[in-house]
XYZ file of C-alpha atoms in Angstrom:
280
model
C 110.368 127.532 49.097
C 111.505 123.699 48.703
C 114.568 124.617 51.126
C 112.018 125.996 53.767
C 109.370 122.987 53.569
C 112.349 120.979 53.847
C 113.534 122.573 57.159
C 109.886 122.452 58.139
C 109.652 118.641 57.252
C 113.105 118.046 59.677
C 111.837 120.199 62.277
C 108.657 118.727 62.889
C 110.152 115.310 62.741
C 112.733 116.319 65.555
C 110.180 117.365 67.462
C 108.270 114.449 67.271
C 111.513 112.412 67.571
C 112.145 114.197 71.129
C 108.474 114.080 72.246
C 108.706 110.308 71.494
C 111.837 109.634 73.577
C 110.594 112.026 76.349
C 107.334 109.791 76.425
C 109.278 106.968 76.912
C 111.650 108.013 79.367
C 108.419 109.275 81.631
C 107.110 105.734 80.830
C 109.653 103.543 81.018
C 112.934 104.856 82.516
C 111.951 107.401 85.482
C 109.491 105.206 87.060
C 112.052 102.904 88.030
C 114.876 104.793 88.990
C 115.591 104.879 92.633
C 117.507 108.037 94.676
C 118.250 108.083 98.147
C 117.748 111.447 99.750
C 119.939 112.049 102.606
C 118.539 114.551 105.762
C 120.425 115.345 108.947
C 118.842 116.526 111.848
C 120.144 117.267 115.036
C 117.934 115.361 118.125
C 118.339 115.173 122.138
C 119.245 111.702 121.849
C 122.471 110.626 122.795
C 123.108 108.375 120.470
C 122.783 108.396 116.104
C 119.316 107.016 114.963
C 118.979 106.108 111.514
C 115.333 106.513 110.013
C 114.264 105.372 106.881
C 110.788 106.208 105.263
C 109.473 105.066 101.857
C 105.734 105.968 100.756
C 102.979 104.891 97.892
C 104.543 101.886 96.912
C 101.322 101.347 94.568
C 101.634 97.776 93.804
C 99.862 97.567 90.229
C 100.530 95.930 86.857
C 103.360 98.933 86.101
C 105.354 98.456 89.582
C 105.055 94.793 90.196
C 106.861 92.832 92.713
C 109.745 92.592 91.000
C 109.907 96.316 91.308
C 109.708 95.852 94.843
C 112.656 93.471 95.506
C 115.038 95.758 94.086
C 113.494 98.702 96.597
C 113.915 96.430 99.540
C 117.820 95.406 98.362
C 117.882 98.969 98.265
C 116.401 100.040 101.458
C 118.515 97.339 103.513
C 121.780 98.744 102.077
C 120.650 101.951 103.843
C 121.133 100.084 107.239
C 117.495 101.611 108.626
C 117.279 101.580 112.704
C 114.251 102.431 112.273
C 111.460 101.902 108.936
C 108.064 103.943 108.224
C 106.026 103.448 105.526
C 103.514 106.265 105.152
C 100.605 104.552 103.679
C 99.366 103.480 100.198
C 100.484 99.846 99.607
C 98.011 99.007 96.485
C 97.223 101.398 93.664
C 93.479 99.581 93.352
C 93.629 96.454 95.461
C 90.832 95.084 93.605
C 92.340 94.933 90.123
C 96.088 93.707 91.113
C 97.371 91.848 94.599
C 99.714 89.936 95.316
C 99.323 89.249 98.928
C 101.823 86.392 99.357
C 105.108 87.725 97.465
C 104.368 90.784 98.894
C 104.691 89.527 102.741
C 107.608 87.361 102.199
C 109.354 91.070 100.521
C 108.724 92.973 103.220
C 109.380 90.742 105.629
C 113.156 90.950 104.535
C 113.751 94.964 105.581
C 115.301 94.904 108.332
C 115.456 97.421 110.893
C 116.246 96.511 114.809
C 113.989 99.127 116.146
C 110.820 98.155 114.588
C 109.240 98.678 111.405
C 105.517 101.189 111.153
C 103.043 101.648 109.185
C 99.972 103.987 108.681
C 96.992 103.557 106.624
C 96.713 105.481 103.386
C 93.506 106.505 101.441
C 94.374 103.681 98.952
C 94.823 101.419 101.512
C 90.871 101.988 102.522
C 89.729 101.781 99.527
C 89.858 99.848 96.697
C 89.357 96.301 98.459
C 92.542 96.900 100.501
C 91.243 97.293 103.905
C 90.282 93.641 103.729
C 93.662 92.411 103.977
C 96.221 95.839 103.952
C 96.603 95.390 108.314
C 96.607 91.462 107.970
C 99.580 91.932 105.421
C 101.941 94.721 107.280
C 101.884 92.418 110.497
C 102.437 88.811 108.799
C 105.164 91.489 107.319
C 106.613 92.536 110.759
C 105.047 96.126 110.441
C 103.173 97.399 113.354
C 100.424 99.906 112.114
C 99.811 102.886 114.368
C 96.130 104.174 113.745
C 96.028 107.547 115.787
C 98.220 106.014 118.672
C 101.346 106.355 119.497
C 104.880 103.873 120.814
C 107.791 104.954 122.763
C 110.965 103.082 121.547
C 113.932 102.676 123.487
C 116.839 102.700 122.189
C 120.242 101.378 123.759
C 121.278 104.279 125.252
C 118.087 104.317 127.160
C 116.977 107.592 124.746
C 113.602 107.366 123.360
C 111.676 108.141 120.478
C 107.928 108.788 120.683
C 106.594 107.836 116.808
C 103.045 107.984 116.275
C 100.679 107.250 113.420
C 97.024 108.866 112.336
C 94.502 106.887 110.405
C 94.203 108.192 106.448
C 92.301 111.955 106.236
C 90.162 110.905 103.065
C 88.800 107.844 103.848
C 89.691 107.266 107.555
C 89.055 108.814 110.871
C 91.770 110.384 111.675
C 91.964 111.201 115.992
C 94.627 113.328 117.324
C 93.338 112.960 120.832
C 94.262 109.411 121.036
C 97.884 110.206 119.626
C 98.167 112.663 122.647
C 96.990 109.921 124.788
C 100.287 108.071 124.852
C 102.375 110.696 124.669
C 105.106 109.631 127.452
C 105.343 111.720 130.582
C 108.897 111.980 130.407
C 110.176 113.798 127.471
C 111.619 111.814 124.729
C 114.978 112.732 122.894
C 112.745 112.993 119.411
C 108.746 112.325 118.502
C 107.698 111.828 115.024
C 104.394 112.081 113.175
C 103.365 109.736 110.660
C 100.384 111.623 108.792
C 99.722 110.470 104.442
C 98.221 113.845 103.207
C 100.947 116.748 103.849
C 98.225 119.310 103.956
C 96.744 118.203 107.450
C 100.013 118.961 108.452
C 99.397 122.509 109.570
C 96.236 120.664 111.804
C 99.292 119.285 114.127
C 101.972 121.793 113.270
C 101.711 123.023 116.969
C 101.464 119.803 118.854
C 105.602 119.503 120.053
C 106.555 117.157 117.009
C 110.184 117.215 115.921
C 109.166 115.693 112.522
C 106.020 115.000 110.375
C 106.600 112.735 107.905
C 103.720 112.543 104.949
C 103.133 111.303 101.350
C 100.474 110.934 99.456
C 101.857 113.568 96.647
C 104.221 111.864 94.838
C 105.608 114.771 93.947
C 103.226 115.679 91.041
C 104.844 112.921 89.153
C 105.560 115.397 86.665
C 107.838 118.507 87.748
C 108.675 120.545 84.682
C 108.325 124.648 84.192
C 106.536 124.152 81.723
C 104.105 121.312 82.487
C 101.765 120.904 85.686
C 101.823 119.071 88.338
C 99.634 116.476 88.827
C 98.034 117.328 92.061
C 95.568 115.486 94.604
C 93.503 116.535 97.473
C 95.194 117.219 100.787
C 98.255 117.438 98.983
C 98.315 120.672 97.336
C 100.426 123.224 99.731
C 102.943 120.643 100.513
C 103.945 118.955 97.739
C 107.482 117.426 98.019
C 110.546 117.457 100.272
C 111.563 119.751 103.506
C 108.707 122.699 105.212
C 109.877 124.055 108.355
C 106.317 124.884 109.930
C 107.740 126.834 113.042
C 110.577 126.770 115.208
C 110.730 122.890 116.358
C 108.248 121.078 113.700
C 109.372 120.289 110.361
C 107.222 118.343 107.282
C 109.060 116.192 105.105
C 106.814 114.941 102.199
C 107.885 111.740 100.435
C 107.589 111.847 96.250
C 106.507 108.302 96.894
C 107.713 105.085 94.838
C 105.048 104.118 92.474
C 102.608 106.115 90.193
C 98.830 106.761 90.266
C 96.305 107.427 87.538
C 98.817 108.192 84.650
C 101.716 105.661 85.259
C 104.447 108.144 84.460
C 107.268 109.889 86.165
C 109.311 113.095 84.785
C 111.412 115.582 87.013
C 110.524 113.458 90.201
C 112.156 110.155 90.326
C 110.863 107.844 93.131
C 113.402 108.135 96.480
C 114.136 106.290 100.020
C 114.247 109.110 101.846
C 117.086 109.029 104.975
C 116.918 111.245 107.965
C 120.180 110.570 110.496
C 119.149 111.927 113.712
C 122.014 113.384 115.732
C 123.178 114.057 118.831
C 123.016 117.702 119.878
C 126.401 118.087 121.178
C 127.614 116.756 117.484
């Protein structure tokens, strides 16, 4: 009987012993590691396009500015043509900025085709949409709220990118995307969209690409835990969803955390997409 409670005894105090140092890797190690996710597609442009798209920063007391420098260093080293950020700059605006380190950072990714932005349900609320558009342009960002650019490239290829306003707390407008669509067709369009579920809404419009966020992931990706879920992001929760022939989703697990500020199974990522000529 003493052998067994002693078994018992060291048993329980593994357990707690692992629980302990899982809790702290969720809290302490995950949240700041950084992968770079690498996607290849093949375009109609003539020449390779690099695009680079990060998502929910969620500037806040656990992913400070600091955090932030190191994601830039990281996101130059990618050599971007081309940056999106899909919304959600601020976990709650109202409880931790920092306007001014935040708009000398960004200002340092560089990308010679432009950097965009969208407008995330975070950045409407919160206090944020007091200053979120006045920081992404004193950034270089220009913010596409259901409109649409055509960028030319060297070769004299374009790329139509467009951008709708956040589903929760915007007003999201196809129509005016479709508006500047160009009349010649371009060698690749993407759609910016921050919940992955409204995806299926434009699944049928012509995009090559919808790029989302909004998930992170769950933040917590284990068999035997769940997911933590949000609204609109449900069906499409992370990574790669051919919707039909010519459109695919990509949703971004995001960089920073919301609600619980952990991260286990889905570590934060740049995600990469190198657009290809056909003929390669």
């Amino acid at each position: 009987m003493v052998k067994f409670l002693k078994r018992a005894v060291r048993l329980v105090l593994l357990l707690a012993l692992l629980g302990a140092a899982v809790l702290f890797y969720a809290l302490k190690v995950e949240p700041y590691r950084l992968k770079i996710d690498h996607l290849t597609f093949s375009s109609g442009l003539t020449q390779e396009l690099r695009v680079v798209q990060v998502s929910d920063i969620q500037i806040s007391e656990h992913y400070t500015t600091r955090n932030l420098e190191q994601l830039v260093d990281r996101v130059n080293q990618q050599n971007p043509d081309l940056f999106l950020f899909t919304g959600d700059l601020y976990e709650v605006y109202n409880t931790y900025h920092q306007d001014e380190d935040l708009i000398r950072i960004l200002s340092r990714i560089q990308a010679p085709y432009g950097k965009f932005a969208i407008w995330g349900n975070r950045d409407r609320g919160g206090g944020a949409v007091r200053t979120y558009e006045s920081i992404m342009e004193q950034s270089g960002f220009q913010i596409l709220c259901n409109e649409g650019v055509t960028v030319t490239l060297e070769s004299g290829d374009t790329v139509f990118l467009a951008g709708l306003d956040d589903a929760l707390l915007g007003e999201p407008n196809i129509d005016g995307v479709l508006a500047d669509v160009p009349a010649q067709q371009p060698g690749y369009s993407i759609l910016m969209t921050h919940e992955p579920d409204t995806a299926d809404l434009y699944a049928d419009l012509g995009f090559d690409l919808i790029l989302a966020g909004h998930s992170h992931g769950g933040q917590v990706s284990l068999p035997f835990l769940p997911h933590i879920t949000t609204s609109m992001a449900r069906k499409y929760l992370d990574g790669l969803y051919p919707l039909n022939d010519q459109t695919t989703l990509y949703v971004h697990s995001g960089i920073g955390t919301s609600r619980y500020p952990i991260r286990l199974g889905v570590v934060p990522e740049i995600a990469v997409f190198d657009l290809k000529p056909a003929a390669e």
